[in-house]
Amino acid sequence: MASNKTTILDIAHALGMSRNTVSKALKGGDGVSDKTIELIINKAREMGYKGHMEPLPPSSPIPAKGSIVFLTGNFSAHALFWPAVVKGVEGTVSQSGFQFTIKLVREEELANGSFPSHLNREDVVGIICTELYDRRYIDQLTATGIPLVMIDSVFDVFNEALPYDLLLMENQHSIHRLVSLLLEKGHERIGFAGKPDHCRSFYERYMGFKLAFFTSGELPPTAYSILPETDNYAVERLMGKLQEMPEFPTALVCANDHIALNVIKAARNLGLRVPEDLSVTGFDDISLATLVEPNLTTVNIHRVSLGKRAAELLLWRISHPDRPYETTYLENTIQLRNSIHGR
């Protein structure tokens, strides 16, 4: 006699899903999203399924009150970059019902590990943090238990589990492509300008620089890079670094646009023509990149999207505090302009 009992396979067919997905959802949903679990369990109930079903995961509504804080340690130094990111964050947060505020962490607060003045810590439900590459301070932030999303981070975090969500722009592949392009144009004396351990993004860009040589069957040259021990990229200092080299490089791949623009000034002060004698690339695509002559070849970071994604990650984390932390990359776009030249 045929059975009229609803089976897992019946539910799978009704939803157009695999039997394995339905089975996992009914057992608790390991590897299955909450939305899919809810859909499957509701369909199972509708079809009169009598087998074992775990209860639906409890929803965790975002609280109606509280503030999301954008913490930064050096906003003014990168005033051409961060406003668009903040715009993306604020637009997304404003739709959530939370308050949004920007706070600068001062030197004494950084040293003491304290919250910025005039900030009510009890009111803070989430933090987006950038330009703060002090490990002790970040450790103190995570110890509060307040959900935290870092846009970029300290560079040496590869051998430990991160106690926060990390959002990065894609770094390594973009620089790899720029260096590969310079090699195709016949450049041999190529250097990198930037402090690799300044932050994780700089480190990944430097790794992309070296990887481009390895994948082309060459060893990365060491004599033409400017790898300072401090974050000092003053024009006079860059001139001195260039003069210390056995011969001038034919191309410098810079960790960001600010460094690239000062490299161009330093090169001109030394009588070098850009790009005829020295090709220069940057990273960030700040507004000055198209105002300088020659226009700077660089990597465009979609800054508003970066801010939106940071806010989305934080809002999700507030609602899902027990889920594993995530590292997310946003793709960039290379902007080829006339600051590079073939040999």
mmCIF file of C-alpha atoms in Angstrom:
data_model
loop_
_atom_site.group_PDB
_atom_site.id
_atom_site.type_symbol
_atom_site.label_atom_id
_atom_site.label_comp_id
_atom_site.label_asym_id
_atom_site.label_seq_id
_atom_site.Cartn_x
_atom_site.Cartn_y
_atom_site.Cartn_z
ATOM 1 C CA MET A 1 0.000 0.000 0.000
ATOM 2 C CA ALA A 2 1.449 3.378 -1.016
ATOM 3 C CA SER A 3 2.397 5.804 1.750
ATOM 4 C CA ASN A 4 1.034 9.357 1.790
ATOM 5 C CA LYS A 5 3.716 10.574 4.181
ATOM 6 C CA THR A 6 5.659 13.654 3.076
ATOM 7 C CA THR A 7 9.350 12.899 2.633
ATOM 8 C CA ILE A 8 12.453 15.053 2.524
ATOM 9 C CA LEU A 9 12.621 14.375 -1.207
ATOM 10 C CA ASP A 10 9.055 15.696 -1.625
ATOM 11 C CA ILE A 11 10.026 18.940 0.105
ATOM 12 C CA ALA A 12 13.167 19.215 -2.011
ATOM 13 C CA HIS A 13 11.166 18.780 -5.227
ATOM 14 C CA ALA A 14 8.572 21.333 -4.104
ATOM 15 C CA LEU A 15 11.266 23.941 -3.442
ATOM 16 C CA GLY A 16 13.581 23.050 -6.315
ATOM 17 C CA MET A 17 16.408 22.333 -3.870
ATOM 18 C CA SER A 18 18.689 19.380 -3.286
ATOM 19 C CA ARG A 19 17.718 16.658 -0.835
ATOM 20 C CA ASN A 20 20.974 17.316 1.029
ATOM 21 C CA THR A 21 20.138 21.006 1.598
ATOM 22 C CA VAL A 22 16.657 20.184 2.895
ATOM 23 C CA SER A 23 18.032 17.478 5.181
ATOM 24 C CA LYS A 24 20.648 19.834 6.636
ATOM 25 C CA ALA A 25 18.065 22.562 7.229
ATOM 26 C CA LEU A 26 15.723 20.210 9.077
ATOM 27 C CA LYS A 27 18.598 19.058 11.297
ATOM 28 C CA GLY A 28 19.649 22.547 12.318
ATOM 29 C CA GLY A 29 21.086 24.073 9.190
ATOM 30 C CA ASP A 30 24.859 23.605 9.380
ATOM 31 C CA GLY A 31 26.115 25.520 6.338
ATOM 32 C CA VAL A 32 22.611 26.698 5.372
ATOM 33 C CA SER A 33 21.517 30.327 5.715
ATOM 34 C CA ASP A 34 18.825 31.313 8.219
ATOM 35 C CA LYS A 35 16.615 32.514 5.381
ATOM 36 C CA THR A 36 16.820 29.151 3.598
ATOM 37 C CA ILE A 37 16.209 27.237 6.846
ATOM 38 C CA GLU A 38 13.078 29.290 7.487
ATOM 39 C CA LEU A 39 11.837 28.685 3.936
ATOM 40 C CA ILE A 40 12.392 24.912 4.174
ATOM 41 C CA ILE A 41 10.848 24.477 7.632
ATOM 42 C CA ASN A 42 7.789 26.515 6.693
ATOM 43 C CA LYS A 43 7.334 24.419 3.537
ATOM 44 C CA ALA A 44 7.764 21.203 5.547
ATOM 45 C CA ARG A 45 5.054 22.302 7.970
ATOM 46 C CA GLU A 46 2.793 23.315 5.101
ATOM 47 C CA MET A 47 3.204 19.869 3.495
ATOM 48 C CA GLY A 48 2.552 18.064 6.778
ATOM 49 C CA TYR A 49 6.038 16.644 7.235
ATOM 50 C CA LYS A 50 6.092 14.494 10.395
ATOM 51 C CA GLY A 51 9.819 13.852 10.699
ATOM 52 C CA HIS A 52 12.251 15.562 13.043
ATOM 53 C CA MET A 53 12.636 19.326 12.610
ATOM 54 C CA GLU A 54 14.829 21.644 14.634
ATOM 55 C CA PRO A 55 13.003 24.794 15.771
ATOM 56 C CA LEU A 56 13.485 27.878 13.647
ATOM 57 C CA PRO A 57 16.527 29.908 14.722
ATOM 58 C CA PRO A 58 15.417 32.833 16.871
ATOM 59 C CA SER A 59 15.479 36.157 15.110
ATOM 60 C CA SER A 60 17.734 38.806 16.584
ATOM 61 C CA PRO A 61 16.164 42.123 15.724
ATOM 62 C CA ILE A 62 18.456 45.125 15.658
ATOM 63 C CA PRO A 63 17.711 47.298 18.669
ATOM 64 C CA ALA A 64 15.897 50.523 17.932
ATOM 65 C CA LYS A 65 18.257 52.671 19.981
ATOM 66 C CA GLY A 66 21.982 53.244 20.049
ATOM 67 C CA SER A 67 24.820 54.731 18.053
ATOM 68 C CA ILE A 68 27.194 53.423 15.444
ATOM 69 C CA VAL A 69 30.543 55.168 15.715
ATOM 70 C CA PHE A 70 33.088 55.753 12.962
ATOM 71 C CA LEU A 71 36.424 55.834 14.802
ATOM 72 C CA THR A 72 39.487 57.161 13.027
ATOM 73 C CA GLY A 73 42.967 58.086 14.078
ATOM 74 C CA ASN A 74 44.130 60.238 11.173
ATOM 75 C CA PHE A 75 41.174 61.554 9.193
ATOM 76 C CA SER A 76 42.653 64.923 8.196
ATOM 77 C CA ALA A 77 45.810 63.395 6.717
ATOM 78 C CA HIS A 78 43.663 61.563 4.159
ATOM 79 C CA ALA A 79 40.908 64.134 3.721
ATOM 80 C CA LEU A 80 40.662 63.391 -0.003
ATOM 81 C CA PHE A 81 39.913 59.708 0.603
ATOM 82 C CA TRP A 82 37.669 59.170 3.638
ATOM 83 C CA PRO A 83 34.708 61.570 3.126
ATOM 84 C CA ALA A 84 33.269 59.365 0.363
ATOM 85 C CA VAL A 85 33.658 56.297 2.601
ATOM 86 C CA VAL A 86 31.849 58.094 5.425
ATOM 87 C CA LYS A 87 29.079 59.027 2.985
ATOM 88 C CA GLY A 88 28.565 55.346 2.189
ATOM 89 C CA VAL A 89 28.531 54.381 5.869
ATOM 90 C CA GLU A 90 26.159 57.156 6.894
ATOM 91 C CA GLY A 91 23.689 56.460 4.091
ATOM 92 C CA THR A 92 23.373 52.808 5.096
ATOM 93 C CA VAL A 93 23.296 53.423 8.857
ATOM 94 C CA SER A 94 20.609 56.104 8.500
ATOM 95 C CA GLN A 95 18.237 53.497 7.051
ATOM 96 C CA SER A 96 18.721 51.231 10.077
ATOM 97 C CA GLY A 97 17.395 53.604 12.728
ATOM 98 C CA PHE A 98 20.717 53.977 14.518
ATOM 99 C CA GLN A 99 22.421 57.259 15.229
ATOM 100 C CA PHE A 100 25.721 57.848 13.433
ATOM 101 C CA THR A 101 28.704 59.780 14.712
ATOM 102 C CA ILE A 102 32.350 60.292 13.741
ATOM 103 C CA LYS A 103 35.001 60.433 16.446
ATOM 104 C CA LEU A 104 38.715 61.149 16.204
ATOM 105 C CA VAL A 105 40.930 59.152 18.564
ATOM 106 C CA ARG A 106 43.517 61.561 19.945
ATOM 107 C CA GLU A 107 47.099 60.672 20.815
ATOM 108 C CA GLU A 108 46.471 60.617 24.574
ATOM 109 C CA GLU A 109 43.378 58.437 24.112
ATOM 110 C CA LEU A 110 45.376 56.087 21.915
ATOM 111 C CA ALA A 111 48.092 55.849 24.562
ATOM 112 C CA ASN A 112 45.585 55.286 27.377
ATOM 113 C CA GLY A 113 43.354 52.923 25.426
ATOM 114 C CA SER A 114 40.350 55.106 26.201
ATOM 115 C CA PHE A 115 37.245 55.972 24.209
ATOM 116 C CA PRO A 116 37.160 59.443 22.628
ATOM 117 C CA SER A 117 35.944 62.174 24.938
ATOM 118 C CA HIS A 118 32.245 63.100 24.843
ATOM 119 C CA LEU A 119 31.370 59.583 23.647
ATOM 120 C CA ASN A 120 28.927 57.632 25.790
ATOM 121 C CA ARG A 121 30.289 54.102 25.624
ATOM 122 C CA GLU A 122 27.036 52.639 26.964
ATOM 123 C CA ASP A 123 25.197 54.048 23.944
ATOM 124 C CA VAL A 124 27.534 52.476 21.357
ATOM 125 C CA VAL A 125 26.147 49.363 19.630
ATOM 126 C CA GLY A 126 28.778 49.070 16.916
ATOM 127 C CA ILE A 127 32.091 50.518 15.740
ATOM 128 C CA ILE A 128 33.623 51.014 12.304
ATOM 129 C CA CYS A 129 37.307 51.696 12.704
ATOM 130 C CA THR A 130 39.940 52.951 10.279
ATOM 131 C CA GLU A 131 43.393 54.541 10.274
ATOM 132 C CA LEU A 132 44.004 52.991 13.696
ATOM 133 C CA TYR A 133 46.891 50.561 13.366
ATOM 134 C CA ASP A 134 47.798 50.305 17.043
ATOM 135 C CA ARG A 135 47.406 46.676 18.091
ATOM 136 C CA ARG A 136 46.998 47.465 21.800
ATOM 137 C CA TYR A 137 44.194 49.927 21.131
ATOM 138 C CA ILE A 138 42.357 47.515 18.831
ATOM 139 C CA ASP A 139 42.706 44.770 21.455
ATOM 140 C CA GLN A 140 41.106 47.087 23.997
ATOM 141 C CA LEU A 141 38.255 47.877 21.612
ATOM 142 C CA THR A 142 37.525 44.200 20.993
ATOM 143 C CA ALA A 143 37.664 43.499 24.737
ATOM 144 C CA THR A 144 34.581 45.707 25.188
ATOM 145 C CA GLY A 145 32.485 43.154 23.305
ATOM 146 C CA ILE A 146 31.051 45.872 21.063
ATOM 147 C CA PRO A 147 30.735 44.617 17.452
ATOM 148 C CA LEU A 148 33.654 45.957 15.427
ATOM 149 C CA VAL A 149 34.372 46.227 11.705
ATOM 150 C CA MET A 150 37.876 47.264 10.713
ATOM 151 C CA ILE A 151 38.466 48.906 7.340
ATOM 152 C CA ASP A 152 42.059 47.753 6.899
ATOM 153 C CA SER A 153 44.118 46.637 9.891
ATOM 154 C CA VAL A 154 47.564 46.152 11.328
ATOM 155 C CA PHE A 155 49.639 44.094 8.921
ATOM 156 C CA ASP A 156 50.771 41.184 11.126
ATOM 157 C CA VAL A 157 47.471 39.410 11.741
ATOM 158 C CA PHE A 158 47.960 36.354 9.555
ATOM 159 C CA ASN A 159 48.653 33.778 12.265
ATOM 160 C CA GLU A 160 45.774 34.494 14.606
ATOM 161 C CA ALA A 161 41.999 34.457 14.619
ATOM 162 C CA LEU A 162 40.673 37.981 14.208
ATOM 163 C CA PRO A 163 38.173 39.045 16.908
ATOM 164 C CA TYR A 164 36.419 41.387 14.471
ATOM 165 C CA ASP A 165 35.163 41.586 10.897
ATOM 166 C CA LEU A 166 37.730 42.933 8.442
ATOM 167 C CA LEU A 167 36.971 44.821 5.237
ATOM 168 C CA LEU A 168 39.735 45.376 2.703
ATOM 169 C CA MET A 169 40.035 46.775 -0.767
ATOM 170 C CA GLU A 170 41.614 44.275 -3.161
ATOM 171 C CA ASN A 171 45.344 45.032 -3.046
ATOM 172 C CA GLN A 172 47.614 42.277 -4.248
ATOM 173 C CA HIS A 173 46.094 41.551 -7.647
ATOM 174 C CA SER A 174 45.820 45.249 -8.565
ATOM 175 C CA ILE A 175 49.513 45.888 -7.919
ATOM 176 C CA HIS A 176 50.422 42.622 -9.643
ATOM 177 C CA ARG A 177 48.654 43.859 -12.780
ATOM 178 C CA LEU A 178 50.397 47.245 -12.682
ATOM 179 C CA VAL A 179 53.854 45.690 -12.298
ATOM 180 C CA SER A 180 53.113 43.162 -15.041
ATOM 181 C CA LEU A 181 52.135 46.048 -17.324
ATOM 182 C CA LEU A 182 55.403 47.854 -16.584
ATOM 183 C CA LEU A 183 57.375 44.675 -17.311
ATOM 184 C CA GLU A 184 55.519 44.323 -20.610
ATOM 185 C CA LYS A 185 56.515 47.903 -21.431
ATOM 186 C CA GLY A 186 60.171 46.963 -21.056
ATOM 187 C CA HIS A 187 60.947 48.285 -17.576
ATOM 188 C CA GLU A 188 63.651 46.470 -15.618
ATOM 189 C CA ARG A 189 64.584 48.894 -12.837
ATOM 190 C CA ILE A 190 61.245 48.874 -11.017
ATOM 191 C CA GLY A 191 60.869 49.741 -7.342
ATOM 192 C CA PHE A 192 58.163 49.907 -4.691
ATOM 193 C CA ALA A 193 57.641 53.032 -2.571
ATOM 194 C CA GLY A 194 55.907 52.562 0.762
ATOM 195 C CA LYS A 195 56.314 51.107 4.247
ATOM 196 C CA PRO A 196 55.077 47.490 3.964
ATOM 197 C CA ASP A 197 54.306 47.144 7.669
ATOM 198 C CA HIS A 198 52.312 50.399 7.875
ATOM 199 C CA CYS A 199 49.067 48.431 7.532
ATOM 200 C CA ARG A 200 47.757 45.246 6.003
ATOM 201 C CA SER A 201 46.866 46.953 2.708
ATOM 202 C CA PHE A 202 50.407 48.264 2.237
ATOM 203 C CA TYR A 203 51.761 44.815 3.060
ATOM 204 C CA GLU A 204 49.481 43.133 0.513
ATOM 205 C CA ARG A 205 50.425 45.702 -2.131
ATOM 206 C CA TYR A 206 54.094 44.993 -1.519
ATOM 207 C CA MET A 207 53.412 41.254 -1.778
ATOM 208 C CA GLY A 208 51.637 41.889 -5.090
ATOM 209 C CA PHE A 209 54.707 43.801 -6.283
ATOM 210 C CA LYS A 210 57.025 40.894 -5.502
ATOM 211 C CA LEU A 211 54.625 38.255 -6.798
ATOM 212 C CA ALA A 212 54.503 39.934 -10.223
ATOM 213 C CA PHE A 213 58.219 39.283 -10.663
ATOM 214 C CA PHE A 214 57.987 35.694 -9.441
ATOM 215 C CA THR A 215 55.151 34.887 -11.852
ATOM 216 C CA SER A 216 57.139 36.413 -14.716
ATOM 217 C CA GLY A 217 60.108 34.199 -13.878
ATOM 218 C CA GLU A 218 62.250 36.957 -12.375
ATOM 219 C CA LEU A 219 63.468 37.926 -8.931
ATOM 220 C CA PRO A 220 62.137 41.249 -7.623
ATOM 221 C CA PRO A 221 64.887 43.896 -7.701
ATOM 222 C CA THR A 222 65.864 45.284 -4.307
ATOM 223 C CA ALA A 223 68.017 48.276 -5.241
ATOM 224 C CA TYR A 224 65.227 50.518 -6.537
ATOM 225 C CA SER A 225 62.630 50.407 -3.763
ATOM 226 C CA ILE A 226 61.959 53.023 -1.099
ATOM 227 C CA LEU A 227 60.953 51.101 2.031
ATOM 228 C CA PRO A 228 61.229 53.650 4.846
ATOM 229 C CA GLU A 229 61.336 52.756 8.512
ATOM 230 C CA THR A 230 58.900 55.579 9.293
ATOM 231 C CA ASP A 231 55.907 57.048 7.471
ATOM 232 C CA ASN A 232 57.930 60.001 6.227
ATOM 233 C CA TYR A 233 57.420 60.667 2.529
ATOM 234 C CA ALA A 234 58.508 64.298 2.426
ATOM 235 C CA VAL A 235 59.806 65.362 -0.983
ATOM 236 C CA GLU A 236 63.303 66.072 0.359
ATOM 237 C CA ARG A 237 63.484 62.639 1.986
ATOM 238 C CA LEU A 238 62.367 60.934 -1.228
ATOM 239 C CA MET A 239 64.999 62.877 -3.171
ATOM 240 C CA GLY A 240 67.640 61.570 -0.785
ATOM 241 C CA LYS A 241 66.414 57.990 -1.168
ATOM 242 C CA LEU A 242 66.536 58.247 -4.956
ATOM 243 C CA GLN A 243 70.045 59.678 -4.869
ATOM 244 C CA GLU A 244 71.239 56.784 -2.698
ATOM 245 C CA MET A 245 70.373 54.266 -5.423
ATOM 246 C CA PRO A 246 73.126 52.932 -7.734
ATOM 247 C CA GLU A 247 71.094 54.366 -10.619
ATOM 248 C CA PHE A 248 67.645 55.852 -10.864
ATOM 249 C CA PRO A 249 64.739 53.438 -11.313
ATOM 250 C CA THR A 250 62.721 53.607 -14.498
ATOM 251 C CA ALA A 251 59.454 52.997 -12.623
ATOM 252 C CA LEU A 252 58.171 53.336 -9.064
ATOM 253 C CA VAL A 253 55.009 51.586 -7.910
ATOM 254 C CA CYS A 254 53.736 53.568 -4.919
ATOM 255 C CA ALA A 255 51.611 52.281 -2.040
ATOM 256 C CA ASN A 256 49.192 55.207 -2.367
ATOM 257 C CA ASP A 257 48.603 58.392 -4.342
ATOM 258 C CA HIS A 258 50.068 60.721 -1.707
ATOM 259 C CA ILE A 259 53.408 58.937 -1.961
ATOM 260 C CA ALA A 260 53.192 58.902 -5.764
ATOM 261 C CA LEU A 261 52.546 62.651 -5.992
ATOM 262 C CA ASN A 262 55.555 63.397 -3.788
ATOM 263 C CA VAL A 263 57.679 60.974 -5.820
ATOM 264 C CA ILE A 264 56.801 62.973 -8.947
ATOM 265 C CA LYS A 265 57.870 66.206 -7.216
ATOM 266 C CA ALA A 266 61.104 64.614 -5.983
ATOM 267 C CA ALA A 267 61.916 63.240 -9.435
ATOM 268 C CA ARG A 268 61.412 66.611 -11.079
ATOM 269 C CA ASN A 269 63.610 68.296 -8.492
ATOM 270 C CA LEU A 270 66.334 65.845 -9.524
ATOM 271 C CA GLY A 271 65.872 66.666 -13.198
ATOM 272 C CA LEU A 272 63.945 63.509 -14.092
ATOM 273 C CA ARG A 273 61.031 63.663 -16.504
ATOM 274 C CA VAL A 274 57.800 61.847 -15.674
ATOM 275 C CA PRO A 275 57.022 59.561 -17.419
ATOM 276 C CA GLU A 276 59.876 59.675 -19.962
ATOM 277 C CA ASP A 277 62.603 58.978 -17.376
ATOM 278 C CA LEU A 278 60.500 57.674 -14.499
ATOM 279 C CA SER A 279 57.070 56.048 -14.674
ATOM 280 C CA VAL A 280 54.991 56.419 -11.499
ATOM 281 C CA THR A 281 51.822 54.661 -10.301
ATOM 282 C CA GLY A 282 49.689 55.234 -7.221
ATOM 283 C CA PHE A 283 46.778 53.658 -5.374
ATOM 284 C CA ASP A 284 43.434 55.169 -4.205
ATOM 285 C CA ASP A 285 42.571 57.498 -7.129
ATOM 286 C CA ILE A 286 42.111 60.642 -5.050
ATOM 287 C CA SER A 287 40.962 63.792 -6.857
ATOM 288 C CA LEU A 288 44.519 65.130 -7.199
ATOM 289 C CA ALA A 289 45.397 62.130 -9.374
ATOM 290 C CA THR A 290 43.706 63.798 -12.353
ATOM 291 C CA LEU A 291 44.832 67.335 -11.482
ATOM 292 C CA VAL A 292 48.566 66.633 -11.481
ATOM 293 C CA GLU A 293 50.438 66.657 -14.781
ATOM 294 C CA PRO A 294 50.902 64.011 -16.025
ATOM 295 C CA ASN A 295 47.657 62.472 -14.776
ATOM 296 C CA LEU A 296 48.474 59.646 -12.393
ATOM 297 C CA THR A 297 47.991 55.990 -13.284
ATOM 298 C CA THR A 298 46.471 54.514 -10.160
ATOM 299 C CA VAL A 299 43.954 52.075 -8.681
ATOM 300 C CA ASN A 300 40.463 53.394 -8.075
ATOM 301 C CA ILE A 301 38.915 52.285 -4.788
ATOM 302 C CA HIS A 302 35.123 52.497 -4.913
ATOM 303 C CA ARG A 303 34.973 54.468 -1.698
ATOM 304 C CA VAL A 304 31.218 54.955 -1.303
ATOM 305 C CA SER A 305 30.722 51.218 -1.857
ATOM 306 C CA LEU A 306 33.475 50.537 0.674
ATOM 307 C CA GLY A 307 31.567 52.564 3.259
ATOM 308 C CA LYS A 308 28.249 50.910 2.436
ATOM 309 C CA ARG A 309 29.760 47.448 2.748
ATOM 310 C CA ALA A 310 31.378 48.305 6.090
ATOM 311 C CA ALA A 311 28.000 49.409 7.442
ATOM 312 C CA GLU A 312 26.275 46.302 6.063
ATOM 313 C CA LEU A 313 28.854 44.048 7.709
ATOM 314 C CA LEU A 314 28.421 45.810 11.041
ATOM 315 C CA LEU A 315 24.609 45.713 10.961
ATOM 316 C CA TRP A 316 24.750 42.001 10.149
ATOM 317 C CA ARG A 317 27.216 41.414 12.989
ATOM 318 C CA ILE A 318 24.968 43.243 15.474
ATOM 319 C CA SER A 319 22.158 40.837 14.568
ATOM 320 C CA HIS A 320 24.414 37.748 14.421
ATOM 321 C CA PRO A 321 26.979 38.149 17.218
ATOM 322 C CA ASP A 322 27.803 34.430 17.408
ATOM 323 C CA ARG A 323 28.615 33.835 13.740
ATOM 324 C CA PRO A 324 32.268 33.380 12.648
ATOM 325 C CA TYR A 325 34.114 36.583 11.817
ATOM 326 C CA GLU A 326 34.652 37.389 8.153
ATOM 327 C CA THR A 327 37.324 39.005 5.985
ATOM 328 C CA THR A 328 35.812 40.683 2.934
ATOM 329 C CA TYR A 329 37.517 42.166 -0.132
ATOM 330 C CA LEU A 330 36.060 44.746 -2.524
ATOM 331 C CA GLU A 331 37.302 44.817 -6.104
ATOM 332 C CA ASN A 332 39.051 47.901 -7.486
ATOM 333 C CA THR A 333 39.473 49.371 -10.965
ATOM 334 C CA ILE A 334 42.846 50.247 -12.492
ATOM 335 C CA GLN A 335 42.928 53.725 -14.042
ATOM 336 C CA LEU A 336 45.537 53.861 -16.799
ATOM 337 C CA ARG A 337 46.647 57.444 -17.387
ATOM 338 C CA ASN A 338 49.767 59.100 -18.754
ATOM 339 C CA SER A 339 52.220 58.805 -15.844
ATOM 340 C CA ILE A 340 53.657 55.564 -17.245
ATOM 341 C CA HIS A 341 55.751 55.169 -20.369
ATOM 342 C CA GLY A 342 57.340 52.328 -22.313
ATOM 343 C CA ARG A 343 61.107 51.862 -22.465
#
